[in-house]
Amino acid sequence: MGSLLKLTDTTKQFQGLRAVDAINLDMKENTIHALIGPNGAGKTTTVNMITGVHSVTSGTIEFDGHDITGMPTYKIARLGIGRTFQNIKVFPTMTLLENVMVGGHQCTKLGALRTIFDIRGAKREEEMLKEKAENILKKLGLYELRNELMQNLPYGRQKISEIGRAMMTDPKLILLDEPAAGLNPSERGELIKVIKAAYGEGLSFFLIEHNMDVIMSISDYITVLSFGKLIAEGTPQEIQNNPEVIASYLGEKYKQKMAEE
Amino acid sequence: MAATIIQYIISGIAIGFIYALVGIEYTLVWNSSGLLNFSHDRLITLGAYIFAGTMIIKLNINYPIAIFLTFLSMGILGALIAQGIFNPLRNMRSNIFAVMGTMLLGRIIAELIRLIWGPVPFTLPGFMTGTVSIGSAQISKANIIIMIVSILVAVSLQLFMTFTKIGKAMRCVAQNKRASSLMGINVTQNICITTGISAIICTIIAILVIPLFNVTTTLAASIGLKGFSAGVIGGFGYLPGAIVGGLFIGVVENLSVLFLPAVYKDVVSFVLLIVFLVVRPSGFLGKRA
Amino acid sequence: MEKKSNTMNNKKRNIILICTAAAVVLILPWILTTDYQIMVMNKVLIYTVVVLGLNFITGLTGQMNLGTAGMFALGAYATAVAATSYGISPWIGLVLAIVMGLLVGRGLGYPSLRLKGVYLALTTIGFSEVVRLVAANWVSVTGGTTGIRNIPYYSLAGYVFDTQTKMYYLFAVFVAFGIFCAYRLADSKWGRIFKSLRDNADAVEMSGVNIASCKILAFTVCAIYGCIAGALYAHFMGYINPSSFTIDLSTNFVIMLMVGGLGSVVGNIFGAAVVTILPEILRVFENYYQLIFCTIVLVGAIFFPEGWMFAGIKVIRKMVKKLRKREHITGEMGGGE
């Protein structure tokens, strides 16, 4: 298995604070890779560096054989990285279908002038986008809601729709920033189903999550951060039994709970 | 030649302080309410009319009391505007309503000025006139007063923001409205106070520029715009930045007369604005965006 | 099945609406009695073109543009100078206006739109002021404060559009084309991207869209529409001078957009009409008409942010619903008796 996402000595310095300290991370193709750690460990900062939202202080980031360090966000996205946000970022005044269709804009070709005058071409493109978005919404189980305004949908649905928008860009990798936060148990179940299904179709996921049930049930490999430093990596089994991880993040209670089960 | 240049620089610094005050005045409102107050030039004009037209010429009150009364009325007006217009507008779906609200307010004030005081410009004879000679350079008293008053305003505002409870609350609101209101700061009320202070600074500007321009309905049109440029060039939303930006624009545009036809003096500040946006969008003192 | 019949109905409704609108536009000059009234309608048409453009950057993309007067002036001066000093045909002046629009869109959009924040509002307002100052002071080209006189009318193969009615029909054709383009663009994937930029630019960028270039595109469209409208205005008025292109004019254009409802092409037309015609009606209040007009619009902005037309439609719908409900209830009661 080749490497899909590779961080080498990646560091982010915010004035006095070293939010991410020279971490090395190698994510393989066709995996679901989780990044966990206590609050303030630098997880979201890492994702923001990967997507070009934050500049990288030192070190490099490679994706799919390209060096993406310091690239603008939209170019990184075009290489095949999609993303959802910790605090959802949707378009509340547009319908669910339109929200998802926005994700496909980059895959279309017609410029503004041709959109105006090439009536048939524009229609064909629009229908193509619509069909693609509808198919994705069917996979996400949101098809029935497609004509609802985003602002009228419950939080959990909005959150899942972000995955749909990311899928519209035909990515190889989707970064999920705390996808389960704020979801109720049944929505969490749906989320796991959606991620697994997409994974089955060849998508890779890199996720930040606090919910251990979600993490342990879907991830192949886990990296643990604490105070900007990488403290452990391994399979879910290895991580659960790693004393340092238990001490700094999972806690003794978690170990006892696991032992009971 | 040297004396001329010195004169240019000094009048540049004086007008620069005016731009700086304009910058401060609108940055205060921006920080507290997130609105760009496009009616600020009309507020300045209104201050000039209340002071010169009503207090001095019509009622013939002596200067200190007239200044105090103008401050009082403008401060109250500012607070009322904030309560009646800024507060409902700042929470609307699109910031376009807020911008248009302040623009319309400016027009309404302009119309009121025209209806109350009439369209004919006038002056205050003998108010801050005369010159002082330092070496071979002639400096007008008005310019000296402008510099002294502006420095006093900037310093006292800084002290106010640092040491008083209201000032500290203003800084909190500027940084995070939700957290401030959770900490028990009444954000709405704070915006009213800030806008009131901003209106008082507008009045100070108005009184200071009366000797430079006549009292006309377009008194503040150009300084209003240049104050915006001053803010961006110094570092948007940052009070000391407004001062640096204002002084920079004032001096550069006054010296530009040496190289450019004088009629294009007013274009300089805008060109500087564009140059800064391309080269250094965060301004002189602003943090990197 | 039901969905299909729905879209069919919509199509039918749209065709009927368009036909009615076209009929009204065609008949209007016969209904209006004076030349002055037709002149006001011509202004409505020209301003509609500006607002159609402004809708893209301010209405859809949500970036404040306060420099439409500057664009308008640039278009007007470009074609007026070309026509009066160099004898260039007004039709080529139109092309010049488009070139001006492209230049402004790129030149002003690039510095202010690649940054987040309110910079566009500030630079456009300054830009507009600079255009006015240059027009007032570059006497050898622009005629200074006296402006340019004797700008020729449009003419086509010897037929001169020299009366208000003739110009009205010419401008109506322009506006129809402008509406067509604006509608096609606003209703396309581009319109969707503009709207999504207004709602949440970060998410759009993460979808691989170069958001700065999209905003610049919206702004350029606005500049082109503004410059074309300016060119039409120059040949419509016959003379121009810098005092017509103040910030008040820019404000008026945004008011039109706001009154019509942000983002709606139909609303744009409605807004341009209301904001041009309403002050004419309010003139009965003489000295106070501006004050009354501004107050009405300000109150409207606070209470009907969706635009007056849509607020009206909403109210009517509610009333119809209520009426139907009442009829339903009385009907049932009647049945029970």
CSV table of N, CA, C and O in Angstrom, one decimal, chain B residues 26 30 34 36 38 42 84-85 88-89 92-97 99-105 107-109 111-112 114-115 221-222 225 228-229 232 235-236 263-264 266-267 270-271 273-274 276-282 289, chain C residues 58-59 62-64 66 107-108 110-112 114-115 118-119 121-127 129-130 133-134 137-138 198 247-249 251-252 254-255 258 262 287-288 290-291 293-295 297-298 301-306:
chain,number,residue,atom,x,y,z
B,26,TYR,N,-14.4,56.3,13.4
B,26,TYR,CA,-15.2,55.3,12.8
B,26,TYR,C,-14.7,53.9,13.3
B,26,TYR,O,-15.5,52.9,13.3
B,30,TRP,N,-16.9,50.7,14.4
B,30,TRP,CA,-16.6,49.4,13.8
B,30,TRP,C,-16.3,48.3,14.8
B,30,TRP,O,-16.9,47.3,14.8
B,34,GLY,N,-19.5,46.4,14.6
B,34,GLY,CA,-19.3,45.7,13.4
B,34,GLY,C,-19.9,46.5,12.2
B,34,GLY,O,-20.0,45.9,11.1
B,36,LEU,N,-19.7,49.8,9.5
B,36,LEU,CA,-19.0,50.9,9.0
B,36,LEU,C,-19.9,52.1,9.0
B,36,LEU,O,-21.0,52.0,8.3
B,38,PHE,N,-21.2,55.0,7.6
B,38,PHE,CA,-21.0,55.9,6.4
B,38,PHE,C,-21.7,57.2,6.6
B,38,PHE,O,-21.6,58.1,5.8
B,42,ARG,N,-21.4,63.2,7.7
B,42,ARG,CA,-22.6,64.0,8.0
B,42,ARG,C,-22.7,64.4,9.4
B,42,ARG,O,-23.2,65.4,9.8
B,84,GLY,N,-31.5,53.3,17.9
B,84,GLY,CA,-32.6,53.2,17.0
B,84,GLY,C,-32.3,52.6,15.6
B,84,GLY,O,-33.1,52.0,15.0
B,85,ILE,N,-31.0,52.7,15.2
B,85,ILE,CA,-30.7,52.3,13.8
B,85,ILE,C,-29.6,51.2,13.8
B,85,ILE,O,-29.8,50.1,13.3
B,88,PRO,N,-30.8,47.6,15.6
B,88,PRO,CA,-31.6,46.7,14.8
B,88,PRO,C,-30.8,46.2,13.5
B,88,PRO,O,-31.0,45.1,13.1
B,89,LEU,N,-30.0,47.1,12.9
B,89,LEU,CA,-29.4,46.7,11.6
B,89,LEU,C,-28.3,45.7,11.8
B,89,LEU,O,-28.0,45.0,10.9
B,92,MET,N,-28.9,41.9,11.2
B,92,MET,CA,-29.7,41.5,10.0
B,92,MET,C,-28.9,40.5,9.2
B,92,MET,O,-27.7,40.5,9.3
B,93,ARG,N,-29.6,39.8,8.3
B,93,ARG,CA,-29.1,38.7,7.5
B,93,ARG,C,-27.8,39.2,6.7
B,93,ARG,O,-26.8,38.5,6.6
B,94,SER,N,-27.9,40.4,6.1
B,94,SER,CA,-26.8,40.8,5.3
B,94,SER,C,-26.3,42.1,5.8
B,94,SER,O,-27.0,43.0,6.2
B,95,ASN,N,-25.0,42.3,5.7
B,95,ASN,CA,-24.4,43.6,6.2
B,95,ASN,C,-24.8,44.8,5.3
B,95,ASN,O,-24.5,45.9,5.6
B,96,ILE,N,-25.4,44.4,4.1
B,96,ILE,CA,-25.8,45.5,3.2
B,96,ILE,C,-26.8,46.4,3.8
B,96,ILE,O,-26.8,47.6,3.6
B,97,PHE,N,-27.7,45.8,4.6
B,97,PHE,CA,-28.7,46.7,5.3
B,97,PHE,C,-28.0,47.7,6.2
B,97,PHE,O,-28.4,48.8,6.3
B,99,VAL,N,-24.9,48.9,6.1
B,99,VAL,CA,-24.3,49.9,5.3
B,99,VAL,C,-25.3,50.9,4.8
B,99,VAL,O,-25.1,52.1,4.9
B,100,MET,N,-26.4,50.4,4.2
B,100,MET,CA,-27.3,51.3,3.6
B,100,MET,C,-28.1,52.1,4.7
B,100,MET,O,-28.4,53.2,4.5
B,101,GLY,N,-28.3,51.4,5.8
B,101,GLY,CA,-28.9,52.2,6.9
B,101,GLY,C,-28.1,53.4,7.3
B,101,GLY,O,-28.6,54.5,7.4
B,102,THR,N,-26.7,53.2,7.4
B,102,THR,CA,-25.9,54.3,7.8
B,102,THR,C,-25.9,55.4,6.7
B,102,THR,O,-25.9,56.6,6.9
B,103,MET,N,-25.9,54.9,5.4
B,103,MET,CA,-25.8,55.8,4.3
B,103,MET,C,-27.1,56.7,4.3
B,103,MET,O,-27.1,57.9,4.0
B,104,LEU,N,-28.3,56.0,4.5
B,104,LEU,CA,-29.5,56.7,4.4
B,104,LEU,C,-29.6,57.7,5.6
B,104,LEU,O,-30.1,58.8,5.4
B,105,LEU,N,-29.1,57.3,6.7
B,105,LEU,CA,-29.1,58.1,7.9
B,105,LEU,C,-28.3,59.4,7.5
B,105,LEU,O,-28.7,60.5,7.8
B,107,ARG,N,-27.9,60.7,4.6
B,107,ARG,CA,-28.7,61.6,3.7
B,107,ARG,C,-29.7,62.3,4.5
B,107,ARG,O,-30.0,63.5,4.2
B,108,ILE,N,-30.3,61.6,5.5
B,108,ILE,CA,-31.4,62.3,6.2
B,108,ILE,C,-30.8,63.4,7.0
B,108,ILE,O,-31.4,64.5,7.0
B,109,ILE,N,-29.6,63.2,7.6
B,109,ILE,CA,-29.0,64.3,8.4
B,109,ILE,C,-28.7,65.5,7.4
B,109,ILE,O,-28.9,66.6,7.7
B,111,GLU,N,-30.2,66.3,4.7
B,111,GLU,CA,-31.4,67.0,4.3
B,111,GLU,C,-31.9,67.9,5.5
B,111,GLU,O,-32.3,69.0,5.3
B,112,LEU,N,-31.8,67.3,6.7
B,112,LEU,CA,-32.2,68.1,7.9
B,112,LEU,C,-31.3,69.4,8.0
B,112,LEU,O,-31.8,70.5,8.2
B,114,ARG,N,-29.9,71.0,5.6
B,114,ARG,CA,-30.3,71.9,4.6
B,114,ARG,C,-31.6,72.6,5.0
B,114,ARG,O,-31.7,73.8,4.8
B,115,LEU,N,-32.5,71.8,5.5
B,115,LEU,CA,-33.8,72.4,5.9
B,115,LEU,C,-33.7,73.4,7.1
B,115,LEU,O,-34.4,74.4,7.1
B,221,ALA,N,-17.1,65.9,3.5
B,221,ALA,CA,-17.1,64.8,2.5
B,221,ALA,C,-15.8,64.2,2.3
B,221,ALA,O,-15.6,63.0,2.3
B,222,SER,N,-14.8,65.1,2.0
B,222,SER,CA,-13.5,64.5,1.7
B,222,SER,C,-12.7,64.0,2.9
B,222,SER,O,-12.1,62.9,2.8
B,225,LEU,N,-13.9,60.4,3.7
B,225,LEU,CA,-13.3,59.4,2.9
B,225,LEU,C,-11.9,59.1,3.2
B,225,LEU,O,-11.4,58.0,3.3
B,228,PHE,N,-11.3,56.9,6.1
B,228,PHE,CA,-11.4,55.5,5.8
B,228,PHE,C,-10.0,55.0,5.3
B,228,PHE,O,-9.5,53.9,5.8
B,229,SER,N,-9.4,55.7,4.4
B,229,SER,CA,-8.1,55.3,3.9
B,229,SER,C,-7.1,55.3,5.0
B,229,SER,O,-6.3,54.3,5.1
B,232,VAL,N,-7.3,52.0,6.9
B,232,VAL,CA,-6.8,50.8,6.2
B,232,VAL,C,-5.3,50.9,6.2
B,232,VAL,O,-4.6,49.9,6.4
B,235,GLY,N,-3.8,50.1,9.5
B,235,GLY,CA,-4.2,48.7,10.1
B,235,GLY,C,-5.6,48.8,10.5
B,235,GLY,O,-5.9,49.4,11.5
B,236,PHE,N,-6.5,48.1,9.7
B,236,PHE,CA,-7.9,48.3,9.9
B,236,PHE,C,-8.4,47.8,11.2
B,236,PHE,O,-8.0,46.7,11.7
B,263,VAL,N,-4.7,70.0,-8.1
B,263,VAL,CA,-6.1,69.5,-8.1
B,263,VAL,C,-6.1,68.0,-7.8
B,263,VAL,O,-7.2,67.5,-7.4
B,264,TYR,N,-5.0,67.3,-8.0
B,264,TYR,CA,-5.0,65.9,-7.8
B,264,TYR,C,-4.6,65.5,-6.4
B,264,TYR,O,-4.4,64.3,-6.1
B,266,ASP,N,-6.4,65.4,-3.8
B,266,ASP,CA,-7.4,64.6,-3.2
B,266,ASP,C,-7.3,63.1,-3.6
B,266,ASP,O,-8.0,62.3,-3.0
B,267,VAL,N,-6.7,62.9,-4.8
B,267,VAL,CA,-6.6,61.6,-5.3
B,267,VAL,C,-5.6,60.7,-4.6
B,267,VAL,O,-5.6,59.5,-4.5
B,270,PHE,N,-6.4,58.0,-2.0
B,270,PHE,CA,-7.0,56.8,-2.6
B,270,PHE,C,-6.0,55.9,-3.3
B,270,PHE,O,-6.0,54.6,-3.1
B,271,VAL,N,-5.1,56.5,-4.0
B,271,VAL,CA,-4.0,55.7,-4.6
B,271,VAL,C,-3.2,55.0,-3.6
B,271,VAL,O,-2.9,53.8,-3.7
B,273,LEU,N,-4.3,54.0,-0.7
B,273,LEU,CA,-5.1,52.9,-0.3
B,273,LEU,C,-5.0,51.7,-1.1
B,273,LEU,O,-4.8,50.6,-0.6
B,274,ILE,N,-5.1,51.9,-2.4
B,274,ILE,CA,-5.0,50.7,-3.4
B,274,ILE,C,-3.6,50.1,-3.3
B,274,ILE,O,-3.4,48.9,-3.2
B,276,PHE,N,-1.6,50.1,-0.8
B,276,PHE,CA,-1.4,49.3,0.5
B,276,PHE,C,-2.2,48.0,0.4
B,276,PHE,O,-1.7,47.0,0.9
B,277,LEU,N,-3.4,48.0,-0.3
B,277,LEU,CA,-4.1,46.8,-0.4
B,277,LEU,C,-3.4,45.8,-1.2
B,277,LEU,O,-3.5,44.6,-0.9
B,278,VAL,N,-2.6,46.2,-2.2
B,278,VAL,CA,-1.9,45.2,-3.0
B,278,VAL,C,-0.6,44.8,-2.3
B,278,VAL,O,-0.3,43.6,-2.2
B,279,VAL,N,0.1,45.7,-1.7
B,279,VAL,CA,1.4,45.4,-1.2
B,279,VAL,C,1.4,45.0,0.3
B,279,VAL,O,2.0,44.0,0.7
B,280,ARG,N,0.6,45.7,1.1
B,280,ARG,CA,0.6,45.3,2.5
B,280,ARG,C,-0.8,45.6,3.1
B,280,ARG,O,-1.1,46.6,3.7
B,281,PRO,N,-1.7,44.6,2.8
B,281,PRO,CA,-3.1,44.7,3.1
B,281,PRO,C,-3.3,44.9,4.6
B,281,PRO,O,-4.3,45.5,5.0
B,282,SER,N,-2.4,44.5,5.5
B,282,SER,CA,-2.6,44.6,6.9
B,282,SER,C,-2.3,46.0,7.4
B,282,SER,O,-2.5,46.3,8.6
B,289,ALA,N,-3.1,39.4,8.0
B,289,ALA,CA,-4.4,38.8,7.9
B,289,ALA,C,-4.3,37.3,7.6
B,289,ALA,O,-3.4,36.9,7.0
C,58,THR,N,-23.2,42.6,-5.1
C,58,THR,CA,-23.8,43.0,-3.8
C,58,THR,C,-25.0,42.1,-3.4
C,58,THR,O,-25.1,41.7,-2.3
C,59,GLY,N,-25.8,41.9,-4.3
C,59,GLY,CA,-27.0,41.1,-4.0
C,59,GLY,C,-26.7,39.6,-3.8
C,59,GLY,O,-27.0,39.0,-2.8
C,62,GLY,N,-22.8,39.3,-1.9
C,62,GLY,CA,-22.8,39.9,-0.6
C,62,GLY,C,-21.6,40.9,-0.4
C,62,GLY,O,-21.3,41.1,0.8
C,63,GLN,N,-21.0,41.3,-1.4
C,63,GLN,CA,-19.9,42.3,-1.2
C,63,GLN,C,-20.4,43.7,-1.5
C,63,GLN,O,-20.9,43.9,-2.6
C,64,MET,N,-20.1,44.6,-0.6
C,64,MET,CA,-20.7,45.9,-0.8
C,64,MET,C,-19.9,46.7,-1.9
C,64,MET,O,-18.7,46.9,-1.8
C,66,LEU,N,-19.9,50.3,-3.5
C,66,LEU,CA,-20.5,51.7,-3.4
C,66,LEU,C,-19.9,52.6,-4.5
C,66,LEU,O,-19.8,53.8,-4.4
C,107,GLY,N,-9.1,45.6,-12.3
C,107,GLY,CA,-8.1,46.5,-11.6
C,107,GLY,C,-8.5,46.9,-10.2
C,107,GLY,O,-7.7,47.0,-9.3
C,108,LEU,N,-9.8,46.9,-9.9
C,108,LEU,CA,-10.3,47.3,-8.6
C,108,LEU,C,-10.6,46.0,-7.8
C,108,LEU,O,-10.5,45.9,-6.6
C,110,TYR,N,-9.1,43.0,-8.1
C,110,TYR,CA,-8.0,42.3,-7.6
C,110,TYR,C,-7.5,42.7,-6.3
C,110,TYR,O,-7.4,41.9,-5.3
C,111,PRO,N,-7.2,44.0,-6.0
C,111,PRO,CA,-6.7,44.4,-4.7
C,111,PRO,C,-7.7,44.2,-3.6
C,111,PRO,O,-7.3,43.8,-2.5
C,112,SER,N,-9.0,44.4,-3.9
C,112,SER,CA,-9.9,44.5,-2.7
C,112,SER,C,-10.6,43.2,-2.5
C,112,SER,O,-11.1,42.9,-1.4
C,114,ARG,N,-9.3,39.9,-3.1
C,114,ARG,CA,-8.6,38.7,-2.6
C,114,ARG,C,-8.5,38.7,-1.1
C,114,ARG,O,-8.1,37.8,-0.5
C,115,LEU,N,-8.9,39.9,-0.5
C,115,LEU,CA,-8.8,39.9,1.0
C,115,LEU,C,-10.2,39.7,1.5
C,115,LEU,O,-11.2,40.0,0.9
C,118,VAL,N,-14.2,44.2,4.5
C,118,VAL,CA,-15.0,45.3,3.9
C,118,VAL,C,-14.2,46.2,2.9
C,118,VAL,O,-14.7,47.2,2.6
C,119,TYR,N,-13.1,45.6,2.5
C,119,TYR,CA,-12.2,46.5,1.6
C,119,TYR,C,-12.9,47.0,0.4
C,119,TYR,O,-12.7,48.1,-0.1
C,121,ALA,N,-16.0,47.8,-0.2
C,121,ALA,CA,-16.8,49.0,0.1
C,121,ALA,C,-15.9,50.3,0.1
C,121,ALA,O,-16.3,51.3,-0.5
C,122,LEU,N,-14.8,50.2,0.8
C,122,LEU,CA,-13.9,51.4,0.9
C,122,LEU,C,-13.3,51.7,-0.4
C,122,LEU,O,-13.2,52.9,-0.8
C,123,THR,N,-12.7,50.7,-1.1
C,123,THR,CA,-12.0,51.1,-2.4
C,123,THR,C,-13.0,51.6,-3.4
C,123,THR,O,-12.7,52.5,-4.2
C,124,THR,N,-14.2,51.0,-3.5
C,124,THR,CA,-15.1,51.4,-4.6
C,124,THR,C,-15.6,52.9,-4.3
C,124,THR,O,-15.7,53.6,-5.2
C,125,ILE,N,-15.8,53.2,-3.0
C,125,ILE,CA,-16.3,54.5,-2.7
C,125,ILE,C,-15.2,55.5,-3.1
C,125,ILE,O,-15.4,56.6,-3.7
C,126,GLY,N,-13.9,55.1,-2.8
C,126,GLY,CA,-12.8,56.0,-3.2
C,126,GLY,C,-12.6,56.1,-4.7
C,126,GLY,O,-12.4,57.2,-5.2
C,127,PHE,N,-12.8,55.0,-5.4
C,127,PHE,CA,-12.7,54.9,-6.8
C,127,PHE,C,-13.7,55.9,-7.5
C,127,PHE,O,-13.3,56.7,-8.3
C,129,GLU,N,-15.1,58.5,-6.2
C,129,GLU,CA,-14.7,59.8,-5.9
C,129,GLU,C,-13.5,60.3,-6.9
C,129,GLU,O,-13.5,61.4,-7.4
C,130,VAL,N,-12.6,59.4,-7.1
C,130,VAL,CA,-11.5,59.7,-8.0
C,130,VAL,C,-12.0,60.0,-9.4
C,130,VAL,O,-11.5,60.9,-10.0
C,133,LEU,N,-13.4,63.3,-9.5
C,133,LEU,CA,-12.4,64.4,-9.4
C,133,LEU,C,-11.7,64.6,-10.7
C,133,LEU,O,-11.4,65.7,-11.1
C,134,VAL,N,-11.3,63.4,-11.3
C,134,VAL,CA,-10.5,63.5,-12.5
C,134,VAL,C,-11.4,64.1,-13.6
C,134,VAL,O,-11.0,65.0,-14.4
C,137,ASN,N,-11.5,67.8,-13.2
C,137,ASN,CA,-10.3,68.6,-13.3
C,137,ASN,C,-9.5,68.4,-14.6
C,137,ASN,O,-8.6,69.1,-14.9
C,138,TRP,N,-9.7,67.3,-15.3
C,138,TRP,CA,-8.9,67.0,-16.5
C,138,TRP,C,-9.6,67.8,-17.7
C,138,TRP,O,-10.2,67.2,-18.6
C,198,ARG,N,-21.6,34.2,-0.4
C,198,ARG,CA,-22.2,35.1,0.5
C,198,ARG,C,-22.4,34.4,1.8
C,198,ARG,O,-22.2,35.0,2.9
C,247,ILE,N,-21.6,60.2,-4.9
C,247,ILE,CA,-21.9,59.0,-4.1
C,247,ILE,C,-23.3,58.8,-3.8
C,247,ILE,O,-23.8,57.7,-3.7
C,248,ASP,N,-24.1,59.9,-3.9
C,248,ASP,CA,-25.5,59.8,-3.7
C,248,ASP,C,-26.1,58.9,-4.8
C,248,ASP,O,-27.1,58.1,-4.6
C,249,LEU,N,-25.6,58.9,-6.0
C,249,LEU,CA,-26.0,58.1,-7.1
C,249,LEU,C,-25.8,56.6,-6.8
C,249,LEU,O,-26.6,55.8,-6.9
C,251,THR,N,-25.4,55.3,-3.9
C,251,THR,CA,-26.3,54.9,-2.8
C,251,THR,C,-27.7,54.6,-3.4
C,251,THR,O,-28.3,53.6,-3.0
C,252,ASN,N,-28.1,55.4,-4.3
C,252,ASN,CA,-29.4,55.2,-4.9
C,252,ASN,C,-29.5,53.8,-5.6
C,252,ASN,O,-30.5,53.1,-5.5
C,254,VAL,N,-27.8,51.1,-4.8
C,254,VAL,CA,-27.9,50.1,-3.8
C,254,VAL,C,-29.3,50.1,-3.2
C,254,VAL,O,-29.8,49.0,-2.8
C,255,ILE,N,-29.9,51.3,-3.0
C,255,ILE,CA,-31.2,51.3,-2.5
C,255,ILE,C,-32.2,50.6,-3.4
C,255,ILE,O,-33.0,49.8,-3.0
C,258,MET,N,-31.9,47.0,-2.8
C,258,MET,CA,-32.4,46.6,-1.5
C,258,MET,C,-33.9,46.6,-1.6
C,258,MET,O,-34.6,45.7,-1.1
C,262,LEU,N,-32.6,41.5,-2.4
C,262,LEU,CA,-31.3,41.1,-2.8
C,262,LEU,C,-31.3,39.8,-3.6
C,262,LEU,O,-32.0,38.8,-3.2
C,287,ASN,N,-39.9,70.8,-0.7
C,287,ASN,CA,-38.6,70.8,0.0
C,287,ASN,C,-38.3,69.5,0.8
C,287,ASN,O,-37.2,69.2,1.1
C,288,TYR,N,-39.4,68.9,1.2
C,288,TYR,CA,-39.2,67.8,2.1
C,288,TYR,C,-39.1,66.4,1.4
C,288,TYR,O,-39.0,65.4,2.1
C,290,GLN,N,-37.0,64.7,-0.4
C,290,GLN,CA,-35.8,63.8,-0.2
C,290,GLN,C,-35.9,63.2,1.2
C,290,GLN,O,-35.6,62.0,1.4
C,291,LEU,N,-36.2,64.1,2.2
C,291,LEU,CA,-36.2,63.6,3.6
C,291,LEU,C,-37.2,62.5,3.7
C,291,LEU,O,-37.0,61.4,4.3
C,293,PHE,N,-38.5,60.6,1.4
C,293,PHE,CA,-38.1,59.4,0.6
C,293,PHE,C,-37.1,58.6,1.4
C,293,PHE,O,-37.2,57.4,1.6
C,294,CYS,N,-36.0,59.3,2.0
C,294,CYS,CA,-35.0,58.5,2.7
C,294,CYS,C,-35.5,57.8,3.9
C,294,CYS,O,-35.2,56.7,4.2
C,295,THR,N,-36.5,58.5,4.6
C,295,THR,CA,-37.0,57.9,5.8
C,295,THR,C,-37.8,56.7,5.4
C,295,THR,O,-37.7,55.6,6.1
C,297,VAL,N,-37.4,54.7,2.9
C,297,VAL,CA,-36.5,53.6,2.5
C,297,VAL,C,-35.8,53.0,3.8
C,297,VAL,O,-35.6,51.8,3.9
C,298,LEU,N,-35.4,53.9,4.7
C,298,LEU,CA,-34.7,53.4,5.9
C,298,LEU,C,-35.6,52.5,6.7
C,298,LEU,O,-35.2,51.4,7.1
C,301,ALA,N,-36.0,49.3,5.0
C,301,ALA,CA,-34.8,48.4,5.2
C,301,ALA,C,-34.9,47.6,6.5
C,301,ALA,O,-34.5,46.5,6.6
C,302,ILE,N,-35.3,48.3,7.5
C,302,ILE,CA,-35.4,47.7,8.9
C,302,ILE,C,-36.5,46.7,8.9
C,302,ILE,O,-36.3,45.6,9.4
C,303,PHE,N,-37.7,47.0,8.3
C,303,PHE,CA,-38.8,46.1,8.5
C,303,PHE,C,-39.1,45.1,7.4
C,303,PHE,O,-39.6,44.1,7.6
C,304,PHE,N,-38.7,45.5,6.2
C,304,PHE,CA,-38.9,44.6,5.0
C,304,PHE,C,-37.5,44.2,4.4
C,304,PHE,O,-37.3,44.6,3.2
C,305,PRO,N,-36.6,43.5,5.1
C,305,PRO,CA,-35.3,43.3,4.5
C,305,PRO,C,-35.4,42.4,3.2
C,305,PRO,O,-34.5,42.4,2.4
C,306,GLU,N,-36.5,41.7,3.0
C,306,GLU,CA,-36.6,40.8,1.8
C,306,GLU,C,-36.9,41.6,0.6
C,306,GLU,O,-37.0,41.0,-0.5
